[in-house]
XYZ file of C-alpha atoms in Angstrom:
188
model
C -9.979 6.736 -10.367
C -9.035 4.352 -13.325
C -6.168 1.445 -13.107
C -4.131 0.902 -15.886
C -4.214 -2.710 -17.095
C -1.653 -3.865 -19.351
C -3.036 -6.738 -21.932
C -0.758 -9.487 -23.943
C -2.483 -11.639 -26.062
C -1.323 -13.422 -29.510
C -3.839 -12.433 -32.389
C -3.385 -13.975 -36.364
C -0.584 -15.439 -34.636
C 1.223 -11.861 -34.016
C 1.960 -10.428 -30.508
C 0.375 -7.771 -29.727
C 0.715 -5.632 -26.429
C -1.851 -2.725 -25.020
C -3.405 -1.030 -22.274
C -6.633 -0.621 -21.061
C -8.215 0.844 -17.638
C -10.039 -0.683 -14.944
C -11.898 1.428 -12.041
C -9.689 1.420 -9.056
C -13.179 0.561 -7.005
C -13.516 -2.543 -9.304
C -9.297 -3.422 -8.878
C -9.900 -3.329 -5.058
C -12.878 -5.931 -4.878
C -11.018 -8.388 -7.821
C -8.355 -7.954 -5.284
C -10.094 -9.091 -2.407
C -12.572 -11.187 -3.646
C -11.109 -14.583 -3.423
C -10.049 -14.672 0.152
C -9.002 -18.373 -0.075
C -5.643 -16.588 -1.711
C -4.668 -14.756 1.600
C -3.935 -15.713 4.958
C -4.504 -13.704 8.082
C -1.550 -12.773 10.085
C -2.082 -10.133 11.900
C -5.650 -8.790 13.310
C -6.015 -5.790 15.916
C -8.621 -3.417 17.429
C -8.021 -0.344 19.144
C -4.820 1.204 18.878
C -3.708 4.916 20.138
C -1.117 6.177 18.587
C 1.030 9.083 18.900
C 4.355 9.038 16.788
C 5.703 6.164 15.556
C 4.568 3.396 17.774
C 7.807 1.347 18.255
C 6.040 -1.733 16.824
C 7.927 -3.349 13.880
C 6.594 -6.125 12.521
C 7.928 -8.697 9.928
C 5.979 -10.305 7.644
C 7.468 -13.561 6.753
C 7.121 -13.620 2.937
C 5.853 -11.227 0.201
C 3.265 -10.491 -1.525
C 1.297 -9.256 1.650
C -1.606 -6.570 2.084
C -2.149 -4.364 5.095
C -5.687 -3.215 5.709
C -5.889 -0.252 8.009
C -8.872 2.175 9.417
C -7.130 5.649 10.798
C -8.953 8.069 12.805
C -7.212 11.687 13.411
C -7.354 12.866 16.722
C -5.304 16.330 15.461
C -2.317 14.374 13.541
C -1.189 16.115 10.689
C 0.440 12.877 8.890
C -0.359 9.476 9.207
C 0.405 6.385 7.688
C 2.375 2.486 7.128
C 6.039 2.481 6.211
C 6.757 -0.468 4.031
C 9.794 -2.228 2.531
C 12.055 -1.524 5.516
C 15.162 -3.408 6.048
C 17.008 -3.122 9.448
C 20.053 -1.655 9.445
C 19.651 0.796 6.047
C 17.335 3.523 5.470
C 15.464 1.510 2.552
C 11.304 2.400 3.385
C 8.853 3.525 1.106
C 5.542 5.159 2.934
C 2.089 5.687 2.602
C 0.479 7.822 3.973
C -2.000 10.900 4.538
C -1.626 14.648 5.169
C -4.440 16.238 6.348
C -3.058 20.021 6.018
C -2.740 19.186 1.916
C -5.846 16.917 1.717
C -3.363 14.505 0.037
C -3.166 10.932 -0.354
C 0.990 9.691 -1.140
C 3.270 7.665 -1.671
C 6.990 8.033 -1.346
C 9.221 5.360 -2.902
C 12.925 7.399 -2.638
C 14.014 5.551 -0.366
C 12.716 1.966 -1.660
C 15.713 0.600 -3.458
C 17.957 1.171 -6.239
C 17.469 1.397 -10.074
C 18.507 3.225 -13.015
C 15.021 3.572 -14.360
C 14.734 7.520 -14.477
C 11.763 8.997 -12.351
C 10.795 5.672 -11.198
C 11.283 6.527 -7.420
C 9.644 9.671 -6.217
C 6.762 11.036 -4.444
C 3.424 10.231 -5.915
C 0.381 11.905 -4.347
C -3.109 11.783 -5.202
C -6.032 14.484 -3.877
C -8.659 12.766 -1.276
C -11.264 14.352 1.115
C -11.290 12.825 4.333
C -14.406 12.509 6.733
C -14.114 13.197 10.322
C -10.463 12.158 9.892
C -11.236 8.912 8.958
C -9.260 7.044 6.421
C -8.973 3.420 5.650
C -6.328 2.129 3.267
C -5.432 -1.210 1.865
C -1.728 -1.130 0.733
C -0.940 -4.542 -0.972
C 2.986 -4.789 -1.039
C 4.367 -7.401 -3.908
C 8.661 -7.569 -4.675
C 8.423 -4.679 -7.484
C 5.050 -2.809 -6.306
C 3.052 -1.147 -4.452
C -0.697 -0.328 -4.615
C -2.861 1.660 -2.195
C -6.434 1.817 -2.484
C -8.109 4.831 0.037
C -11.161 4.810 1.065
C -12.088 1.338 -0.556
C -11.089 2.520 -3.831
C -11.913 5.999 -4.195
C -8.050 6.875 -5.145
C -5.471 4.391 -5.925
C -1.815 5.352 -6.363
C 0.639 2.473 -7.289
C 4.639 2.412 -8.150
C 7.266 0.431 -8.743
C 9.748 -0.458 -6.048
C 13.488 -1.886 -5.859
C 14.111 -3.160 -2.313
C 16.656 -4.912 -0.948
C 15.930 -8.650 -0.395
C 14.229 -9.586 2.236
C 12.649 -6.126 2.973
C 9.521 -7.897 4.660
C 9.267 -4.955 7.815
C 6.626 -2.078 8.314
C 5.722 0.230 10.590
C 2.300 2.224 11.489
C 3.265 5.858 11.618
C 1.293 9.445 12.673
C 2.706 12.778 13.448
C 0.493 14.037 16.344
C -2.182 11.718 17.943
C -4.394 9.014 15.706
C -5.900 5.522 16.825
C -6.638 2.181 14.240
C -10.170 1.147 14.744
C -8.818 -1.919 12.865
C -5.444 -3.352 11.882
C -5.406 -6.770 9.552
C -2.719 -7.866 7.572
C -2.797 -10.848 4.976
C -0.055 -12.770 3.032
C -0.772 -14.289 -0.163
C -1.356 -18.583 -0.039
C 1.922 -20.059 -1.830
């Protein structure tokens, strides 16, 4: 899976715009690799799930990046809900369904904007092993990007939230547990 990469540089003293692709694998660990950027907020082990959970939680400022491990135990969905602003409807989700073999990502509900087809549902085809999926979904003010499987499909879109939409949610239709739960906001 390629990443689209847009470059601006001045050349002869003219401005010139383009795009070029990086592999989503090679997005993921640029990403990552300087961990002096992020701070860890939230780290869990061990979760059983069934529905959505109940659990809210609020990160405190954006950009921030969730890094999950899901295991199935007969869910057909699965996912985080991102974005969401108490009181509205405003969430855009990520998630998996295992009946479709399908990775997506459903910004309708993510804000407002006149930009045609900017808010949809995105979805991207992934294999799963023994229902085992592990997702980083990095969450900025205007986008989202979600790496499966440490990179082996990407989706990303743009978003229009409300301000201060700093809430998500784990969610699964039928039974799942998170081997591992971390979540990490970006050093100001």
């Amino acid at each position: 899976m390629l990443w689209r990469v847009l470059v601006f540089c001045i050349l002869l003293g003219q401005i010139c715009f383009g795009q070029t692709t990086v592999p989503s694998k090679e997005r993921l660990r640029a990403l990552l690799s300087n961990q002096n950027n992020w701070k860890s907020v939230i780290y869990m082990e061990g979760l059983s799930l069934e529905g959505d959970n109940g659990m809210t939680w609020r990160n405190e400022s954006l950009p921030y990046v969730i890094e999950i491990a899901f295991e199935s135990d007969g869910a057909s969905d699965l996912g985080v809900k991102v974005l969401l602003k108490s009181n509205t409807n405003q969430e855009a989700i990520v998630g998996y369904n295992f009946a479709n073999e399908q990775l997506y990502l459903n910004n309708i509900n993510a804000g407002k904007t006149s930009v045609p087809d900017a808010l949809g549902l995105f979805t991207a085809p992934l294999k799963v092993l023994r229902g085992r999926l592990k997702l980083h979904v990095f969450v900025y003010k205007n986008l989202i990007e979600v790496f499966a499987n440490d990179g082996e499909v990407f989706l990303s879109s743009q978003v229009f939230p409300e301000e201060n939409s700093f809430d998500w949610q784990i969610f699964t239709v039928g039974k799942a547990s998170v081997g591992q739960l971390g979540v990490y906001e970006m050093i100001k």
